[in-house]
PDB file of C-alpha atoms in Angstrom:
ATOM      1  CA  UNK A   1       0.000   0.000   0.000  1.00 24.00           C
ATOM      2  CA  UNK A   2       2.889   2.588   0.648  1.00 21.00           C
ATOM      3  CA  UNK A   3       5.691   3.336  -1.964  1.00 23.00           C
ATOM      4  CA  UNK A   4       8.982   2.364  -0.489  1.00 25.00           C
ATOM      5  CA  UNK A   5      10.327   4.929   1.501  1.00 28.00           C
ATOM      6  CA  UNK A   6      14.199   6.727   0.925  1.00 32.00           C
ATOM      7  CA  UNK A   7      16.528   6.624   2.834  1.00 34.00           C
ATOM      8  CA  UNK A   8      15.620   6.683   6.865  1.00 34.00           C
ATOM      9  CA  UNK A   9      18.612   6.366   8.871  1.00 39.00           C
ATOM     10  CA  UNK A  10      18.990   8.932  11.323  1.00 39.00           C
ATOM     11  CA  UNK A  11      20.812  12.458  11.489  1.00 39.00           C
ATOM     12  CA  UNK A  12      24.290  12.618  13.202  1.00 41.00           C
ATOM     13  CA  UNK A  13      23.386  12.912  16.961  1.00 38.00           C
ATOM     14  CA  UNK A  14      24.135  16.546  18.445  1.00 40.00           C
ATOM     15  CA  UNK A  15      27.440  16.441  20.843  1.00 41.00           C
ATOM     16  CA  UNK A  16      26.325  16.598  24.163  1.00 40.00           C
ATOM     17  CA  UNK A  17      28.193  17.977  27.269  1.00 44.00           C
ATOM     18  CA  UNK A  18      29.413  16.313  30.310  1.00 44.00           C
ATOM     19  CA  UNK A  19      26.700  17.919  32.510  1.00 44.00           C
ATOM     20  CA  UNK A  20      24.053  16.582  30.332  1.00 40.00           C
ATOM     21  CA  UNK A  21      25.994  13.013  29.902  1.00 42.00           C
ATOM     22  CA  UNK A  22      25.634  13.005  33.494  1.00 39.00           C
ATOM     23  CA  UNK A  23      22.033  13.987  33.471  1.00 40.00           C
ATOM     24  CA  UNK A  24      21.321  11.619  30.997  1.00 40.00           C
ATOM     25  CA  UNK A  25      23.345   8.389  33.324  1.00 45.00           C
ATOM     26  CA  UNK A  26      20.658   9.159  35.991  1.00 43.00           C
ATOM     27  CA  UNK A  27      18.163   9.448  34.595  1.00 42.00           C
ATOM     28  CA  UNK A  28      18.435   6.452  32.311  1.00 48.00           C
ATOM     29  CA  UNK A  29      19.505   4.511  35.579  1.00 48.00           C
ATOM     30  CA  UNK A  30      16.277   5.846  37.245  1.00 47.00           C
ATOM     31  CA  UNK A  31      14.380   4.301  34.067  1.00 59.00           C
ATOM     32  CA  UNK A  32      16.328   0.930  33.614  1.00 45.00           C
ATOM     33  CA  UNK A  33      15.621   0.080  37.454  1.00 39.00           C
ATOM     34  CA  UNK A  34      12.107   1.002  36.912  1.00 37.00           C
ATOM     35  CA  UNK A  35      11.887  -1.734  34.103  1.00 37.00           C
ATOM     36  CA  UNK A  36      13.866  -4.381  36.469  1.00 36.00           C
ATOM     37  CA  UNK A  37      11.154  -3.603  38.532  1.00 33.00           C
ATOM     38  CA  UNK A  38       8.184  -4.327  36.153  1.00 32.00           C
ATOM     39  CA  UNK A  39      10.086  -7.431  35.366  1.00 34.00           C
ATOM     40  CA  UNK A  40       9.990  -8.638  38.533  1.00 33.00           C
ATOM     41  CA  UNK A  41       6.069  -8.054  39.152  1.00 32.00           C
ATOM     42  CA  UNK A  42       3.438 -10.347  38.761  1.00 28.00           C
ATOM     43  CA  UNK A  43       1.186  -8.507  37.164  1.00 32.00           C
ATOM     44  CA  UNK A  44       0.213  -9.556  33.948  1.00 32.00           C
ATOM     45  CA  UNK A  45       0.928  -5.974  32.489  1.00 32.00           C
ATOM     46  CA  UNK A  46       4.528  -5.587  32.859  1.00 34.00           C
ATOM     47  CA  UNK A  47       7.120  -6.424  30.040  1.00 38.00           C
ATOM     48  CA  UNK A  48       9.912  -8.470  31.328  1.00 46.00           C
ATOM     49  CA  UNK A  49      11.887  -7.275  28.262  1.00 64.00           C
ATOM     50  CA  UNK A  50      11.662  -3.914  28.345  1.00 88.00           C
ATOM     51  CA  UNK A  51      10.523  -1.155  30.844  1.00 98.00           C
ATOM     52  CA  UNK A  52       6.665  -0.204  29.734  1.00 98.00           C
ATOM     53  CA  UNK A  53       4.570   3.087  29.944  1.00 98.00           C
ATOM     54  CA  UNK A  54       1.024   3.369  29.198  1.00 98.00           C
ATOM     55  CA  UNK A  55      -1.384   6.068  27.539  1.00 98.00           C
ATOM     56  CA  UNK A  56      -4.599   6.680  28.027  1.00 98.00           C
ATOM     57  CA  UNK A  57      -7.365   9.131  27.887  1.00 97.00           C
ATOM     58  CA  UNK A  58     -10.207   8.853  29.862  1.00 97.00           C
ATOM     59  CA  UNK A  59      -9.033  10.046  33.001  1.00 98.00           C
ATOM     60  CA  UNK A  60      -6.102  10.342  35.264  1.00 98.00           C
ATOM     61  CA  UNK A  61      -5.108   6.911  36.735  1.00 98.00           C
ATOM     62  CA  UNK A  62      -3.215   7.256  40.139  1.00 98.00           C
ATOM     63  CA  UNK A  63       0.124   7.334  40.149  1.00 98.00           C
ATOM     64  CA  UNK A  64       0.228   4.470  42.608  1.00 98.00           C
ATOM     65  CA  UNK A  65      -1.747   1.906  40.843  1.00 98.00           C
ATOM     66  CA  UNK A  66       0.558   2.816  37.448  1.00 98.00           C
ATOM     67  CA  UNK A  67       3.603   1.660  40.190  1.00 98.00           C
ATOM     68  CA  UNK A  68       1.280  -1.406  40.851  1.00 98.00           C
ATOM     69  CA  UNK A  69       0.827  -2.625  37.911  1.00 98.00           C
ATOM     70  CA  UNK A  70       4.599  -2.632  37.020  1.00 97.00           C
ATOM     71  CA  UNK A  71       4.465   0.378  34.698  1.00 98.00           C
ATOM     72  CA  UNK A  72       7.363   2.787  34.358  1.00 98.00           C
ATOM     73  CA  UNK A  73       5.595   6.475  33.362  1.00 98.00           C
ATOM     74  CA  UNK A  74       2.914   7.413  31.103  1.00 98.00           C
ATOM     75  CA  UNK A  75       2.640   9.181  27.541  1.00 98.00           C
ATOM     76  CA  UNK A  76       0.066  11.730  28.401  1.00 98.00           C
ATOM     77  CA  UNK A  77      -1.365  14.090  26.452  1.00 98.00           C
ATOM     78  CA  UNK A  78      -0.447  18.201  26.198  1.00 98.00           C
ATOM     79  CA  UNK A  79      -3.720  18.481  24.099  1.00 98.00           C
ATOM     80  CA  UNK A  80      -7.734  19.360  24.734  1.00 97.00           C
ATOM     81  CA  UNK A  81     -10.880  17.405  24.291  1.00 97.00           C
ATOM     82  CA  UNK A  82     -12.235  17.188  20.741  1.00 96.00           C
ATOM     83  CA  UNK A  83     -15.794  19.356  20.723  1.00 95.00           C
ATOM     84  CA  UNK A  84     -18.482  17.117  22.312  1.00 94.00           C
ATOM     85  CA  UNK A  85     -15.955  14.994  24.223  1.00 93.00           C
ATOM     86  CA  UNK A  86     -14.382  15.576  27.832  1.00 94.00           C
ATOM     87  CA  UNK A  87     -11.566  13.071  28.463  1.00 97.00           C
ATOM     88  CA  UNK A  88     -10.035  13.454  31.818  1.00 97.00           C
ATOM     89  CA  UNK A  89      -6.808  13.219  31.036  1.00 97.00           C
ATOM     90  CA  UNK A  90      -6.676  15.478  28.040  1.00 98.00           C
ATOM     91  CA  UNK A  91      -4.358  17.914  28.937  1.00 98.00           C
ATOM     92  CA  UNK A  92      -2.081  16.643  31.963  1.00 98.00           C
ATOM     93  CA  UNK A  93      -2.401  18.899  34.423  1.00 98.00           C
ATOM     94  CA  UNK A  94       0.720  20.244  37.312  1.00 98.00           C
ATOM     95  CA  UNK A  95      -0.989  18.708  39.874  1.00 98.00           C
ATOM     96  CA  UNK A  96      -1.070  15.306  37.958  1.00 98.00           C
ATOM     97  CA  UNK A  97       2.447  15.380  37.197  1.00 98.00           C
ATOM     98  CA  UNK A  98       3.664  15.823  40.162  1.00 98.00           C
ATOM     99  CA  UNK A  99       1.650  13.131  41.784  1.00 98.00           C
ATOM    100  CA  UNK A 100       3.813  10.951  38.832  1.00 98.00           C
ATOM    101  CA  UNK A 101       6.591  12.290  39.060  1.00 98.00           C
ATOM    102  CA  UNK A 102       6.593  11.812  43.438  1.00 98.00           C
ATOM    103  CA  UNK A 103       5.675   8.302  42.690  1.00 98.00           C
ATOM    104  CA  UNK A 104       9.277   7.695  40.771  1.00 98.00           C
ATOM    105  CA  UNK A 105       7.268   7.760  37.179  1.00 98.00           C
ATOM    106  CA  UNK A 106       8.319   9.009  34.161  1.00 98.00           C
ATOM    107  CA  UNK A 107       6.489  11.185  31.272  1.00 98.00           C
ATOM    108  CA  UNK A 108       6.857  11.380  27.791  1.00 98.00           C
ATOM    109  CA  UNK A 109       4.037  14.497  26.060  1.00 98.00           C
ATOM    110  CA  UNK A 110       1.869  13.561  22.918  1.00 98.00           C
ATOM    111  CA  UNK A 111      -0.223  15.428  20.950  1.00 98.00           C
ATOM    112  CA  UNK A 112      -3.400  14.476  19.462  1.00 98.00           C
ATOM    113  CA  UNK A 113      -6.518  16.789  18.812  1.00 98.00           C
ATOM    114  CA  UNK A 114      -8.484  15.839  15.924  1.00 97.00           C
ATOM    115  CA  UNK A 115      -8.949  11.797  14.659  1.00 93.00           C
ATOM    116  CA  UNK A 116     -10.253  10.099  11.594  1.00 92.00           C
ATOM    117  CA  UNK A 117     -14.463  10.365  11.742  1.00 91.00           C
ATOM    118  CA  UNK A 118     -14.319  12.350  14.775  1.00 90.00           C
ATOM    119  CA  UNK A 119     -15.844  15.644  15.699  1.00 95.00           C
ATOM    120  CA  UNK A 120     -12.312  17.514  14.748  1.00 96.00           C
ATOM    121  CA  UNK A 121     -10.571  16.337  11.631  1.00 95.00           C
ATOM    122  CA  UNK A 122      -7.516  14.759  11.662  1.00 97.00           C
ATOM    123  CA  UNK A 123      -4.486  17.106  12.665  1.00 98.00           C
ATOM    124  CA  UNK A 124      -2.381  16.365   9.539  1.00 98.00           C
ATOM    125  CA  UNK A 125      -4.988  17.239   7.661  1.00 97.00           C
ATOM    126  CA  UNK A 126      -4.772  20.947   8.603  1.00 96.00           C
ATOM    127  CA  UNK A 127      -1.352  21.885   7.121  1.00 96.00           C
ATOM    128  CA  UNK A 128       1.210  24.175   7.658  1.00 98.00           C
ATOM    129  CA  UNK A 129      -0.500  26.873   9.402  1.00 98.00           C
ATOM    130  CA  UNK A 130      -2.224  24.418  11.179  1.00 98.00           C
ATOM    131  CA  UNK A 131       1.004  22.775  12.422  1.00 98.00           C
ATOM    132  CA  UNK A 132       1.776  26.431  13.554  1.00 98.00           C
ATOM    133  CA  UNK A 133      -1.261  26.604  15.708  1.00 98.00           C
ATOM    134  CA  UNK A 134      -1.268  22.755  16.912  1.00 98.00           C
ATOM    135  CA  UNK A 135       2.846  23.041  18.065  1.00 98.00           C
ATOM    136  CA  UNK A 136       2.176  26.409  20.258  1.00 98.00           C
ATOM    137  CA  UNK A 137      -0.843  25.198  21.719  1.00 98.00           C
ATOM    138  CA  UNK A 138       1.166  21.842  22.923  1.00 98.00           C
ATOM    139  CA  UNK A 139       4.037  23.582  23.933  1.00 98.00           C
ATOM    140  CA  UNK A 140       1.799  26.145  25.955  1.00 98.00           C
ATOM    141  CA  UNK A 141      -0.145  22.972  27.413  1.00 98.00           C
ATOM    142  CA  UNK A 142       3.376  20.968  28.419  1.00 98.00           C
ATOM    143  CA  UNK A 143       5.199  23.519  29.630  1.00 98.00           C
ATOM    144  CA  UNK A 144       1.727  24.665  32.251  1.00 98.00           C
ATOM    145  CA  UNK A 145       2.289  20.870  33.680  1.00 98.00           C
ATOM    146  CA  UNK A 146       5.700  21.298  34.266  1.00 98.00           C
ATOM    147  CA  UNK A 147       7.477  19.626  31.131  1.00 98.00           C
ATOM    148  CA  UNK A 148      11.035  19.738  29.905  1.00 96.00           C
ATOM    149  CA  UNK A 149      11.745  22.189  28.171  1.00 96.00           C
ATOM    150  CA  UNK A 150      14.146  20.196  25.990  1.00 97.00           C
ATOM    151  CA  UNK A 151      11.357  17.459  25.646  1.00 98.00           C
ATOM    152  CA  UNK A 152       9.909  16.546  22.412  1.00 98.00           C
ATOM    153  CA  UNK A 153       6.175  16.462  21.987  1.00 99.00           C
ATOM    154  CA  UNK A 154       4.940  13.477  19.723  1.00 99.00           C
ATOM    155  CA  UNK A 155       2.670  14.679  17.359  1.00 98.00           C
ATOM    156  CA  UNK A 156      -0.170  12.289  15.933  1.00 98.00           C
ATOM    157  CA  UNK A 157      -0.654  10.565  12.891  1.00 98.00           C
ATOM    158  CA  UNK A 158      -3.200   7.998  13.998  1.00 96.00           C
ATOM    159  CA  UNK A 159      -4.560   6.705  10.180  1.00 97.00           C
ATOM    160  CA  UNK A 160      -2.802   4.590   7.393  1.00 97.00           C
ATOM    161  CA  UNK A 161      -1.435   7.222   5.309  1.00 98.00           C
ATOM    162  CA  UNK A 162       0.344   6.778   1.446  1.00 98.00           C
ATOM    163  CA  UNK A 163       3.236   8.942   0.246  1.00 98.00           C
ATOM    164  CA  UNK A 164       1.586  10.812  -1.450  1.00 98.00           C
ATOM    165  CA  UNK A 165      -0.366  11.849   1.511  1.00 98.00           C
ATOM    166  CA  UNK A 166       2.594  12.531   3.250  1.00 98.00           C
ATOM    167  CA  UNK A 167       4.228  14.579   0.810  1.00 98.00           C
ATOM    168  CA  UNK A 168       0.994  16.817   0.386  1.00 97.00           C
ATOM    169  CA  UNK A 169      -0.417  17.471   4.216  1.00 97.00           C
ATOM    170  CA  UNK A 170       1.897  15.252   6.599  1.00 98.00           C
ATOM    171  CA  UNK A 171       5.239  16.922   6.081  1.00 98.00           C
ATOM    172  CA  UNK A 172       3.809  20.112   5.876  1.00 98.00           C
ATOM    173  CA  UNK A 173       1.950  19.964   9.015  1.00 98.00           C
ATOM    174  CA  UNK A 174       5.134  18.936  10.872  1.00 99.00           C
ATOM    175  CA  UNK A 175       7.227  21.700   8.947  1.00 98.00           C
ATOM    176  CA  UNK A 176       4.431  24.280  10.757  1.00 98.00           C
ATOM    177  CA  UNK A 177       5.262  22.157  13.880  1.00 99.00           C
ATOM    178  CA  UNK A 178       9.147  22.449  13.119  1.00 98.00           C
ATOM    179  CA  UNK A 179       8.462  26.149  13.052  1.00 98.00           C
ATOM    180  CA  UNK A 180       7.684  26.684  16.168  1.00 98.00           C
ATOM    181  CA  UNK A 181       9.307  23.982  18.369  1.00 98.00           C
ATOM    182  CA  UNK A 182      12.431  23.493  16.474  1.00 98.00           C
ATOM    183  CA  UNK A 183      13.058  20.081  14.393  1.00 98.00           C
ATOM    184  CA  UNK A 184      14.456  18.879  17.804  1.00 98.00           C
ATOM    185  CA  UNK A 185      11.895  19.212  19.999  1.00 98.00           C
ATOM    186  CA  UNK A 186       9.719  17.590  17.437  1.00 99.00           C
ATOM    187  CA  UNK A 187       8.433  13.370  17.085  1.00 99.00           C
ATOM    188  CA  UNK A 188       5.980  11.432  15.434  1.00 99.00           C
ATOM    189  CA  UNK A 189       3.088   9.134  16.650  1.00 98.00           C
ATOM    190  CA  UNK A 190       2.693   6.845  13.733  1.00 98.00           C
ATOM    191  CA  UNK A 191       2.809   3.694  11.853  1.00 98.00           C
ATOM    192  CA  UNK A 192       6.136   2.539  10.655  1.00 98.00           C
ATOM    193  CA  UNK A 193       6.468   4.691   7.178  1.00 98.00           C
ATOM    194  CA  UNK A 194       5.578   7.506   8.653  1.00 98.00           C
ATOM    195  CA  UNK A 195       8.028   7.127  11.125  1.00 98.00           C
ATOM    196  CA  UNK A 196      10.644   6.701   8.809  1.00 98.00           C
ATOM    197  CA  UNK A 197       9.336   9.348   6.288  1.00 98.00           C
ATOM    198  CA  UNK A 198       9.716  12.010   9.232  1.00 99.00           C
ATOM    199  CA  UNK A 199      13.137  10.718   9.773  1.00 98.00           C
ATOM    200  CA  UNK A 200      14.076  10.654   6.069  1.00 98.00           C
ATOM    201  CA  UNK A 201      12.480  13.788   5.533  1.00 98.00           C
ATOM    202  CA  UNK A 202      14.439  15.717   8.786  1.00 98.00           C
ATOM    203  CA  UNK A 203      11.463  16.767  10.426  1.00 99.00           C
ATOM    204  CA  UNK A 204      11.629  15.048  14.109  1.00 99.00           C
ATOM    205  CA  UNK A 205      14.754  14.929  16.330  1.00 98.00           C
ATOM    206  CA  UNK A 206      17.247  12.882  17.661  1.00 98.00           C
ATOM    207  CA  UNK A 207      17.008  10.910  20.907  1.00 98.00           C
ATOM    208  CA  UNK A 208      20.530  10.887  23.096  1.00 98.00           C
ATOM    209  CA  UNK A 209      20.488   7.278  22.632  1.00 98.00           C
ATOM    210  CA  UNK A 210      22.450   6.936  19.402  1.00 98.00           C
ATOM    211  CA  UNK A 211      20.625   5.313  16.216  1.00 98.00           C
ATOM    212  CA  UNK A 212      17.515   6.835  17.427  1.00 98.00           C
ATOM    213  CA  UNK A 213      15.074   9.511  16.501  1.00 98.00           C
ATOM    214  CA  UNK A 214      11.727  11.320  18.259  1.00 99.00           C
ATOM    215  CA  UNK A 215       9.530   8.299  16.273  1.00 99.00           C
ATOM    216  CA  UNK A 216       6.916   6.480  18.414  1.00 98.00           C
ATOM    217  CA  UNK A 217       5.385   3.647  16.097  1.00 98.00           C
ATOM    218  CA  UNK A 218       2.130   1.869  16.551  1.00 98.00           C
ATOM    219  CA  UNK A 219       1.523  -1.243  16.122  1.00 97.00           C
ATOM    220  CA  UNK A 220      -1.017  -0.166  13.735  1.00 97.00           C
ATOM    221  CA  UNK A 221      -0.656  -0.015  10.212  1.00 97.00           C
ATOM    222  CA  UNK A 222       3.409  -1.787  10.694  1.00 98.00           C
ATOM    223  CA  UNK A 223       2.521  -5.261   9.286  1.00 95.00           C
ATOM    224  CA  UNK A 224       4.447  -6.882  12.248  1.00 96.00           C
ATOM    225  CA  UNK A 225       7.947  -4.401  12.166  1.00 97.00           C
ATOM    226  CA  UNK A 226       9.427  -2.383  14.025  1.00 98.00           C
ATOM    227  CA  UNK A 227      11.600   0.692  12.897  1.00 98.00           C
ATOM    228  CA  UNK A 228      15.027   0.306  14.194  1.00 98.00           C
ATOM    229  CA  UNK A 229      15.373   4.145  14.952  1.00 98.00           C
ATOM    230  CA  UNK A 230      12.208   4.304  17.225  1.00 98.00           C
ATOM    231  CA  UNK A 231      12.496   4.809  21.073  1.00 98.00           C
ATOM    232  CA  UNK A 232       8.872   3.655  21.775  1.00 98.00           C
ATOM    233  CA  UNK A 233       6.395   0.811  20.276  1.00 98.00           C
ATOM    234  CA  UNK A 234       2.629   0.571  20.889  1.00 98.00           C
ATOM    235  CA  UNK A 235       2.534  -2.614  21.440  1.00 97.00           C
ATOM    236  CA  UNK A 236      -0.819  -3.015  22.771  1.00 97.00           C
ATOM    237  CA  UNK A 237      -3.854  -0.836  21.472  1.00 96.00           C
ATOM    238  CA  UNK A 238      -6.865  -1.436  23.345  1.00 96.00           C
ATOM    239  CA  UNK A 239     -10.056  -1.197  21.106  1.00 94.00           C
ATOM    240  CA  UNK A 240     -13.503  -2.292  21.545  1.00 93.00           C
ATOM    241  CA  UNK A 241     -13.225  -5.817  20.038  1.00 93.00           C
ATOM    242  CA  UNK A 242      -9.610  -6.214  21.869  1.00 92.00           C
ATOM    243  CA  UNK A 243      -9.287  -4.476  25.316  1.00 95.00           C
ATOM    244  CA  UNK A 244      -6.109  -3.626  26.717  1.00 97.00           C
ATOM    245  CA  UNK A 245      -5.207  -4.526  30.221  1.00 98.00           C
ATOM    246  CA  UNK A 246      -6.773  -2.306  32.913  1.00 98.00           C
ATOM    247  CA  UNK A 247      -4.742  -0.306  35.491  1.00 98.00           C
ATOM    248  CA  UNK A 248      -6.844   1.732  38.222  1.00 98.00           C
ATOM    249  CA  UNK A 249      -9.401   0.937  36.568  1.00 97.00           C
ATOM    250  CA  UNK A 250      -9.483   1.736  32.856  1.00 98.00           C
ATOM    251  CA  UNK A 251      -8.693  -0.130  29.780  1.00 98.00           C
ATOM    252  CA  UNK A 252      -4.772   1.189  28.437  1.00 98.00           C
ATOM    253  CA  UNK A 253      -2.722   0.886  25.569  1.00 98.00           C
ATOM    254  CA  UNK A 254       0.895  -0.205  26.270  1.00 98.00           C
ATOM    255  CA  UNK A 255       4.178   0.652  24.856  1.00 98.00           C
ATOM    256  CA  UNK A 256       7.755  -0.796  24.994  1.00 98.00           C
ATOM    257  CA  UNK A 257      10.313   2.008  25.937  1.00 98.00           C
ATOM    258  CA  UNK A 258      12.733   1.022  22.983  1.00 98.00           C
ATOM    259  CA  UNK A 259      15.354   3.643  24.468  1.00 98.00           C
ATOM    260  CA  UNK A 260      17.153   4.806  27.141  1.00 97.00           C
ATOM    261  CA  UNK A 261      16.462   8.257  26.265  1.00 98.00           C
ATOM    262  CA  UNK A 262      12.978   8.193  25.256  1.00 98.00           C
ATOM    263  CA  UNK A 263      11.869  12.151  25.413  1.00 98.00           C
ATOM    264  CA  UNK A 264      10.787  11.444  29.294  1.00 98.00           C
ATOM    265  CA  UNK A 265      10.884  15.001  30.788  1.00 98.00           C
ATOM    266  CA  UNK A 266      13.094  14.097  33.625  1.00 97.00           C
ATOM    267  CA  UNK A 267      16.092  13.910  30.591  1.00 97.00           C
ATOM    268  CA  UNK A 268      14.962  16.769  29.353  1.00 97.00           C
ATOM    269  CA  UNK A 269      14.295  19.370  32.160  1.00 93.00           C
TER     270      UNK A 269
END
């Protein structure tokens, strides 16, 4: 269904200094013995091979049944409510982070407003200007809950897209994006060819592990790969017909943390 893509390997990482080597030792060490945790739990939910962090949307889940359920940190969104909807957890709030962040969990900010059929068209869809609008509104919403600001923000591209789509509202959207966050601060929420168009195409950033970019790939849409570059996998997507596990409560979706450096805000303050 999608043309082959060019060439996706990732930029040249960006030198980073001994202060933020050292940053980025803790931190990772804070995340690894998270995951050696959620190896070690019983609950069905944790990964033994790599640590795990959920998303979700409904509402906030307590920090401590996240810990419970052998999860690492959440990917939680710096975006509103589509009109006629009211999910809890749509934007993170201060007070919400910190709970997470007191309870030893990590965070990692997406973006995602509109959706295919729903009452707000798909983000993508809306271009360069809209890309503009979409990337100042995040950063505005991630930076009132206390995020990094040397974070990256995943932006959405929740449908099976072609090339040509790509080429023609994708990439543009993300160049508005690029605009105003700065290709670094920049990732994508996709399948795996949009992943590696973004990356081929210089529009999301490089994580501090090396080999890796800002690329977050569903499940969805990948035909059973993974991209090599990405620092987080959906692995489980909870829909109607095939529920994800529940934590506090609510169904989740649940993704491997690919990287040591995988945009949590902790690494990024």
């Amino acid at each position: 269904m999608f043309d082959t893509p060019g060439a996706t390997g990732p930029r040249p990482p960006r030198v980073v200094s001994r202060r933020d080597a050292l940053r980025y030792a803790g931190a990772a060490s804070a995340l690894a013995g998270l995951g050696a945790a959620a190896a070690g739990a019983t609950a069905a939910t944790a990964s033994a091979a790599a640590p795990t962090l959920i998303d979700f949307a409904m509402r906030q889940i307590p920090a401590q049944d996240i810990r419970a359920a052998g999860h690492s940190g959440v990917i939680n969104y710096v975006s509103t409510s589509r009109p006629g909807s009211s999910f809890g957890a749509k934007p993170i709030t201060l007070p919400y982070a910190r709970s997470l962040n007191a309870a030893g969990l990590v965070i990692v900010s997406n973006y995602q407003y509109g959706k295919p059929g729903g009452t707000a068209p798909s983000d993508f869809t809306r271009g360069y200007a809209g890309g503009i609008s979409d990337a100042r509104t995040a950063w505005q919403l991630h930076t009132a809950a206390g995020g990094g600001q040397s974070a990256p923000i995943f932006f959405s591209v929740d449908d099976d897209i072609d090339r040509d789509t790509w080429n023609s509202l994708a990439l543009q959207w993300f160049r508005g994006i690029n605009a105003v966050l700065g290709v670094q601060r920049t990732g994508i929420y996709a399948g795996i060819n949009p992943c590696q168009w973004a990356a081929a195409d210089g529009v999301i950033g490089n994580s501090r592990t090396p080999g890796r970019v800002w690329a977050w790939q569903t499940r969805s849409w990948s035909k059973g790969q993974i991209y090599p570059a990405a620092v987080l996998y959906q692995r489980i997507v909870s829909t109607a017909t095939n529920p994800g596990p529940v934590v506090g409560g609510l169904e989740v979706d649940v993704n491997d943390v690919l990287a040591q450096d995988c945009g949590q805000w902790n690494l990024h303050p």
